[in-house]
Coordinates of C-alpha atoms and ligand atoms in Angstrom, one line a residue:
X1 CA 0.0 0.0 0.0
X2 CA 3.0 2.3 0.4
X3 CA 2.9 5.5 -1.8
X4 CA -1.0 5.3 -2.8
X5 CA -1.7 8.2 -1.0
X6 CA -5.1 9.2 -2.3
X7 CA -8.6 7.0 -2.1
X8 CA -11.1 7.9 -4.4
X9 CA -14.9 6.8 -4.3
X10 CA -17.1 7.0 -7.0
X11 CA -15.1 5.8 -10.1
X12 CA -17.1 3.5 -11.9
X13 CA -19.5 6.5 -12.1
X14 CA -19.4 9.5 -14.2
X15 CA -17.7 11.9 -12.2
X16 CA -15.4 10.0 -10.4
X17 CA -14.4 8.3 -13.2
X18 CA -13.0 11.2 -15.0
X19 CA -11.3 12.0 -12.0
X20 CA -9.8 9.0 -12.1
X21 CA -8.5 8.8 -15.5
X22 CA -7.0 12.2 -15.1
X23 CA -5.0 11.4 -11.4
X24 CA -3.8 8.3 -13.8
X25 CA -2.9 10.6 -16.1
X26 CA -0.7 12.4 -14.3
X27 CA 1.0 9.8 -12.8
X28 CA -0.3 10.0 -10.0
X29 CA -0.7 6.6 -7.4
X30 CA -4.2 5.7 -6.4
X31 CA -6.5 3.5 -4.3
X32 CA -10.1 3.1 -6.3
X33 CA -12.9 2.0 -3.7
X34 CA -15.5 0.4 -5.7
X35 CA -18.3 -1.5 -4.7
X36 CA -18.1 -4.7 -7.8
X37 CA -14.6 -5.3 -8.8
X38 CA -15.5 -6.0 -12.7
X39 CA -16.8 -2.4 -13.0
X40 CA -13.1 -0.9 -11.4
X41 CA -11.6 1.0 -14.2
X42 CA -8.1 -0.5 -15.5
X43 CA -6.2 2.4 -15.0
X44 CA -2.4 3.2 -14.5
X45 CA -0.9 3.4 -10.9
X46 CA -4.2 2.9 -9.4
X47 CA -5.0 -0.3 -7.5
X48 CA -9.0 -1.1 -6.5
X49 CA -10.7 -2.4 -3.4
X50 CA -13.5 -3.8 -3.1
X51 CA -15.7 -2.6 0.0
X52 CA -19.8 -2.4 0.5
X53 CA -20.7 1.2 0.4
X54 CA -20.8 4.2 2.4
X55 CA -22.7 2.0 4.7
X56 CA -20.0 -0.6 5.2
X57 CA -17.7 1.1 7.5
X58 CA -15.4 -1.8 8.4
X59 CA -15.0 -2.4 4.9
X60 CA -14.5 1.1 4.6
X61 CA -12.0 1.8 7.4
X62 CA -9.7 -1.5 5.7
X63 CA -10.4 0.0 2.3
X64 CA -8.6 3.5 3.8
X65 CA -5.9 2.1 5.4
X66 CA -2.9 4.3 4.3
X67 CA -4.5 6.8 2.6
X68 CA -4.3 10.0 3.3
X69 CA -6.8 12.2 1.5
X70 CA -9.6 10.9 0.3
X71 CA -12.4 12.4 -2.6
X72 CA -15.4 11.9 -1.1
X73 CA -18.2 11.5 -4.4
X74 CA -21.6 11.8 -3.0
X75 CA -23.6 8.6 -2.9
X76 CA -26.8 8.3 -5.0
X77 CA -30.1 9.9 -4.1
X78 CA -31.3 8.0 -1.0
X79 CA -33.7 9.0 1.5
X80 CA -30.6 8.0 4.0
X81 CA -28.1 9.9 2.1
X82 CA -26.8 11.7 5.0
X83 CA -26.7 9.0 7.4
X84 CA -24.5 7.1 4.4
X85 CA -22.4 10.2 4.0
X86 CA -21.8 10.9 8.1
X87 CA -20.9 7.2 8.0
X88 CA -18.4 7.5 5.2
X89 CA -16.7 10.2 6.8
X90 CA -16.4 8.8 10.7
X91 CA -15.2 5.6 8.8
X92 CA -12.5 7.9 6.9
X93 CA -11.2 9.5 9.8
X94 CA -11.0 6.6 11.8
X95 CA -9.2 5.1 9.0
X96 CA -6.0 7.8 9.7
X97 CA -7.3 10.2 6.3
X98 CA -6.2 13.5 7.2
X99 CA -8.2 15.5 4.1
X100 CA -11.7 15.0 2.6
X101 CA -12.5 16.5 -0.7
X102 CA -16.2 16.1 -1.2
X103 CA -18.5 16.9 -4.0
X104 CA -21.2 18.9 -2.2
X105 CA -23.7 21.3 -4.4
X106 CA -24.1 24.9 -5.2
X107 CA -26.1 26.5 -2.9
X108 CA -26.0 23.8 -0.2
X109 CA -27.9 25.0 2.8
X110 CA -30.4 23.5 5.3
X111 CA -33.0 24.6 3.7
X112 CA -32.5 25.0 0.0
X113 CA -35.0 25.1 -2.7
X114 CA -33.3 22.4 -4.0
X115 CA -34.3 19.9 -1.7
X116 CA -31.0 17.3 -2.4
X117 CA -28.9 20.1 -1.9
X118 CA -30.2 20.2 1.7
X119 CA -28.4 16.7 2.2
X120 CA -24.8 18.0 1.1
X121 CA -25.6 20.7 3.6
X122 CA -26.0 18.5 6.5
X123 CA -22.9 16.4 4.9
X124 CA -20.7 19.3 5.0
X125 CA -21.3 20.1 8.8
X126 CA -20.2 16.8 9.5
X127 CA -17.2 16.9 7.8
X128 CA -16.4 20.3 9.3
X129 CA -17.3 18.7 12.7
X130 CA -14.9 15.6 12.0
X131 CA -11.8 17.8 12.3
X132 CA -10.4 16.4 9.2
X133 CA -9.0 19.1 6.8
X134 CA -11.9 19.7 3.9
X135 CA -12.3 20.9 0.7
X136 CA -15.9 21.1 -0.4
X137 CA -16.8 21.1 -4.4
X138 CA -19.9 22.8 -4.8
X139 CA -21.1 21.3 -8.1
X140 CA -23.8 23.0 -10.2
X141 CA -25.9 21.1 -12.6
X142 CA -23.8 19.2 -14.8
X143 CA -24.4 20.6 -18.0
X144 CA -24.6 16.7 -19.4
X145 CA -27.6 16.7 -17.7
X146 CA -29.9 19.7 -20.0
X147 CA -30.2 17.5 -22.9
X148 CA -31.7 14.4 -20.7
X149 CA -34.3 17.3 -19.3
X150 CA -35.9 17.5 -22.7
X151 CA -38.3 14.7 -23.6
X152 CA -38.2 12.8 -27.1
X153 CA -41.3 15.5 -28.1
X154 CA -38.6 18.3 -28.1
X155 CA -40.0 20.0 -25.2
X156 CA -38.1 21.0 -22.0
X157 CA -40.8 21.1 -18.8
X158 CA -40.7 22.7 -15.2
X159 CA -41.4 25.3 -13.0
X160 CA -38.1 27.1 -13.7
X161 CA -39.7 30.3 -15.2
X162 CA -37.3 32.6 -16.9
X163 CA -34.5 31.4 -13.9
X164 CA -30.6 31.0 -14.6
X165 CA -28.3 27.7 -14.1
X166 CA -24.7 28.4 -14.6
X167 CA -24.4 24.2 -15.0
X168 CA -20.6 23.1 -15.7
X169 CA -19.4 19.8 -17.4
X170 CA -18.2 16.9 -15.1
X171 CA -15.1 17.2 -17.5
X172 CA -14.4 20.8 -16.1
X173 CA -15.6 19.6 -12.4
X174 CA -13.5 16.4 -13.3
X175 CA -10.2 19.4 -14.0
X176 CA -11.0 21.4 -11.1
X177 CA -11.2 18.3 -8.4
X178 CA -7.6 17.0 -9.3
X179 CA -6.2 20.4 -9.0
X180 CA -7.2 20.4 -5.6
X181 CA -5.9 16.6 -5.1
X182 CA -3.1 17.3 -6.2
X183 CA -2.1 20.7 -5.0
X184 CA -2.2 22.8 -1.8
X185 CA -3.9 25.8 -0.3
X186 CA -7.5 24.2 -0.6
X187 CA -8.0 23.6 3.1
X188 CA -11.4 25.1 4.9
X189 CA -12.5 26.3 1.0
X190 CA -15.6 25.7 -0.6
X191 CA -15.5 26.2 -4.6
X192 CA -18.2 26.6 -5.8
X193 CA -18.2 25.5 -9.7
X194 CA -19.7 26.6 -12.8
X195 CA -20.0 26.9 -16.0
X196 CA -18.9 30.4 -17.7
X197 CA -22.5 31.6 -18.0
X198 CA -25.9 31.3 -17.0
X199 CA -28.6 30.5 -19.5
X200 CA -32.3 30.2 -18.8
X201 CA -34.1 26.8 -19.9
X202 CA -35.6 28.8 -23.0
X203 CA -32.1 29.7 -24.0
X204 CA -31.1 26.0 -23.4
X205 CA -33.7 25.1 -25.5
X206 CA -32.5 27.2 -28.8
X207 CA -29.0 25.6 -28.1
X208 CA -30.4 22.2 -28.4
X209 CA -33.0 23.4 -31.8
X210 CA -29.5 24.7 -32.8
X211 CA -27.8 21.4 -32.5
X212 CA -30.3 19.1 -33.3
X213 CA -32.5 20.8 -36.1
X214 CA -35.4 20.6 -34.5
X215 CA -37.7 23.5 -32.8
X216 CA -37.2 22.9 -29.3
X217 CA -38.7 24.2 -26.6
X218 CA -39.2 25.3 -22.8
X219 CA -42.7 25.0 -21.2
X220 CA -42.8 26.2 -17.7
X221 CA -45.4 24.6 -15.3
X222 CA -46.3 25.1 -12.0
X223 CA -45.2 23.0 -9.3
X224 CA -48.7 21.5 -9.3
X225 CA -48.4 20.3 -12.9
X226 CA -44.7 19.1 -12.2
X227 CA -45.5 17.1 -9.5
X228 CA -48.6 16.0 -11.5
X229 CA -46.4 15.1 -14.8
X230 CA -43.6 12.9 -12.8
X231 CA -46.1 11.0 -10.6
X232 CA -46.4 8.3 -13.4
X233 CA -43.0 7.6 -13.2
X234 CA -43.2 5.7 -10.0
X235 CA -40.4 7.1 -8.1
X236 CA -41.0 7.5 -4.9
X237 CA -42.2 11.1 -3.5
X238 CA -38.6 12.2 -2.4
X239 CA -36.8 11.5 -5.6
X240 CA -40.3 13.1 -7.2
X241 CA -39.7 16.1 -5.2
X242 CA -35.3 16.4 -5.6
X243 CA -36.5 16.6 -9.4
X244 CA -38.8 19.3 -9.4
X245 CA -36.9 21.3 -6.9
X246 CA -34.1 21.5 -9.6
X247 CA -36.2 23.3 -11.1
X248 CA -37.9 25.4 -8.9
X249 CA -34.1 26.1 -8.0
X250 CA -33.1 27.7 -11.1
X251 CA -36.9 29.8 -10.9
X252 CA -35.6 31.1 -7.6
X253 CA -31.9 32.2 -8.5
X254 CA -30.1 29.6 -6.6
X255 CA -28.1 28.6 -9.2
X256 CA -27.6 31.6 -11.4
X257 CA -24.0 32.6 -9.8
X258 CA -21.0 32.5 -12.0
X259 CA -17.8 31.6 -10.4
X260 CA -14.2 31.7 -11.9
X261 CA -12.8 28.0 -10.1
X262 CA -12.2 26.7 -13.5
X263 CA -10.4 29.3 -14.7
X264 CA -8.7 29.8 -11.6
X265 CA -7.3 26.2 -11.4
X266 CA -7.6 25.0 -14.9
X267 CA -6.2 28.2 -16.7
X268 CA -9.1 28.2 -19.0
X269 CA -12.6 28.5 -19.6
X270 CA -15.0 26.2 -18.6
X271 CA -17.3 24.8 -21.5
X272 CA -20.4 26.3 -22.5
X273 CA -23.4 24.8 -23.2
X274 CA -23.4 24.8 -27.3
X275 CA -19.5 23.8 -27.2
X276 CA -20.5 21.2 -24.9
X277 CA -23.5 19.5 -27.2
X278 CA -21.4 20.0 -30.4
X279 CA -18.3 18.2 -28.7
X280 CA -20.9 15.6 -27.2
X281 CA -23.3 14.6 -30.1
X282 CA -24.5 11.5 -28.2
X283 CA -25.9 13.2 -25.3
X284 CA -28.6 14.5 -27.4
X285 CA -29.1 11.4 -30.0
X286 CA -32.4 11.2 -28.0
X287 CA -33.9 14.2 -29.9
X288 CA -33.4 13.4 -33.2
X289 CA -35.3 10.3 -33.8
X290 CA -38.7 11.3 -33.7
X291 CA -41.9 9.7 -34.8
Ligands
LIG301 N1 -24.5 18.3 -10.0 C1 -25.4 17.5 -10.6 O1 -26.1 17.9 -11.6 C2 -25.6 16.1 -10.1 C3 -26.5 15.3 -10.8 C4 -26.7 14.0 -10.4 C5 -26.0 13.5 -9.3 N2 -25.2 14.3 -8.7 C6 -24.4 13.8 -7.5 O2 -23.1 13.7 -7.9 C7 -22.6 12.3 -7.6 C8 -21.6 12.0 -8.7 O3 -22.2 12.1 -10.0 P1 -21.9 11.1 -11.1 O4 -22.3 11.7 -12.4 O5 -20.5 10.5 -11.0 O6 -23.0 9.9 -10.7 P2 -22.9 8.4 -11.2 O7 -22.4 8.3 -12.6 O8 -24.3 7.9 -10.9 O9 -21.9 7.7 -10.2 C9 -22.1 7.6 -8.8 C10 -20.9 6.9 -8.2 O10 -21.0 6.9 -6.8 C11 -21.0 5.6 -6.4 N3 -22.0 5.4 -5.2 C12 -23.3 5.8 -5.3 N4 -23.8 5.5 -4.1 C13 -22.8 4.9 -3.3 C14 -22.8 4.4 -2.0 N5 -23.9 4.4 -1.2 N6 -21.6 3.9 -1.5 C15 -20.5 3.9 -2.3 N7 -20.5 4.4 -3.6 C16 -21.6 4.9 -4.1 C17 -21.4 4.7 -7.5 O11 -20.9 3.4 -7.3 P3 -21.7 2.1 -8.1 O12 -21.2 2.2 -9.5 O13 -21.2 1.0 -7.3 O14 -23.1 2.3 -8.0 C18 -20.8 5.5 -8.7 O15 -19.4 5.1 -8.8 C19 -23.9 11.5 -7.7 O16 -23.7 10.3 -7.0 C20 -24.9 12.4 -7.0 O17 -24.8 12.4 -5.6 C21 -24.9 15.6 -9.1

């Protein structure tokens, strides 16, 4: 175990991943915590370990044995997120890690719109409380989420009204994290990072007519016809309401701030949305086979 220095969680996902690849990429040695072996990437100077989850915290404590900083990707929505996050982190520091970069989200707060955010709030306090050193990642929406909100009918719908999100790319996100990984100065900070503008849902939609060819379009509802539209999905009546809230989020301003993190650490701009889609042609192959 000598050398490998940093744990990382959440690599067989999206963000995580690219985090991944780019610490290999820079040489840098690795542990990879992964919950199924087979879906470990197969990366350069990394090794994986297999452990349960957040919720596993001796498998958890052997996992971090060694490691001294650790990037902390939040767990999938769960109506126990925090309980798996607080976990995760006692867990850590029992482990020895003496920093925890997390990826929290803009605007965390106990009681923000966004009602998810309201977990990375409460996940945040914990991790001040540990006493471990911390860097927190305030995330905004991923920009490779804005083509998933529009339905194969080409229309974009929520209660966001003429609201901004400055979203970022997970690549940008992906940038910024291993600059803090890897360098120094990033103790008791929370970045908060974004793209390089923010854009209202109807301008999101003209990016995505621009892209695809089709007229696309943004209809706002209210929060009674949101909640309303997603019952039939299912879900159950948290997930139902972390969707809409993103919404109702961006109506409300919470996620309109721009930041300069990615050009700070990353000596560029971050992405913006058309660049994004025109470099990313698959994230919007959903729009253009229509009936
Ligand atoms: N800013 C945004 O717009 C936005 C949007 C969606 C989600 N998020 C949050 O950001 C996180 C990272 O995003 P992403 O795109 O990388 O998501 P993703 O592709 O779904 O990957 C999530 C990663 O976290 C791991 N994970 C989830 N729950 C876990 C648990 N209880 N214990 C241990 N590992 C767990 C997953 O492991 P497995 O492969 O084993 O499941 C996977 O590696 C998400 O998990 C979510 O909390 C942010």
């Amino acid at each position: 175990m000598a050398g490998k220095r940093i744990g990382v969680t959440g690599s067989t996902g999206g963000l995580g991943g690219r985090i991944a690849r780019r610490l290999a990429d820079h040489g840098v040695e690795q542990r990879l915590l992964v919950r199924d072996a087979a879906r470990a990437p197969r990366l350069e100077h990394a090794s994986a370990i297999v452990f349960g989850g957040y919720d596993d915290a001796d498998g958890m404590r052997r996992a971090l044995d060694g490691i001294e900083t650790l990037l902390l990707v939040s767990a999938a929505e769960d109506p126990d997120r925090v309980a798996l996050h607080r976990g995760a982190v006692d867990a850590a520091v029992d482990a020895g890690v003496q920093r925890i970069v997390y990826t929290s989200f803009s605007a965390a707060a106990p009681d923000s719109t966004f009602t998810f955010g309201r977990d990375h709030f409460h996940t945040e306090e914990h991790i001040k409380q540990s006493g471990v050193a911390y860097t927190f990642l305030r995330d905004n929406l991923y920009v490779d989420f804005i083509p998933l909100l529009c339905g194969p009918e080409g229309v974009i719908r929520g209660p966001a009204g003429e609201g901004r999100v400055a979203a970022i790319a997970r690549d940008d996100i992906a940038d910024v994290a291993v600059a803090v990984l890897t360098g120094e100065g990033h103790d008791g900070q929370a970045y908060d990072l974004t793209g390089p503008e923010a854009f209202t849902l109807t301008e999101a939609a003209a990016e995505l007519s621009r892209v695809t060819g089709r007229h696309i379009t943004f209809e706002d509802e209210t929060v009674e016809e949101a909640f309303e539209s997603r019952r039939s999905s299912g879900a159950p009546d948290y997930m139902i309401e972390g969707w809409v809230t993103t919404y109702t989020a961006i109506a409300a301003g919470d996620l309109e701030a721009v930041s300069d993190c990615v050009e700070r650490f990353c000596d560029r701009e971050p992405q913006r949305l058309g660049d994004w889609l025109r470099a990313n042609p698959e994230s919007y192959r959903h729009l253009l086979h229509t009936a």
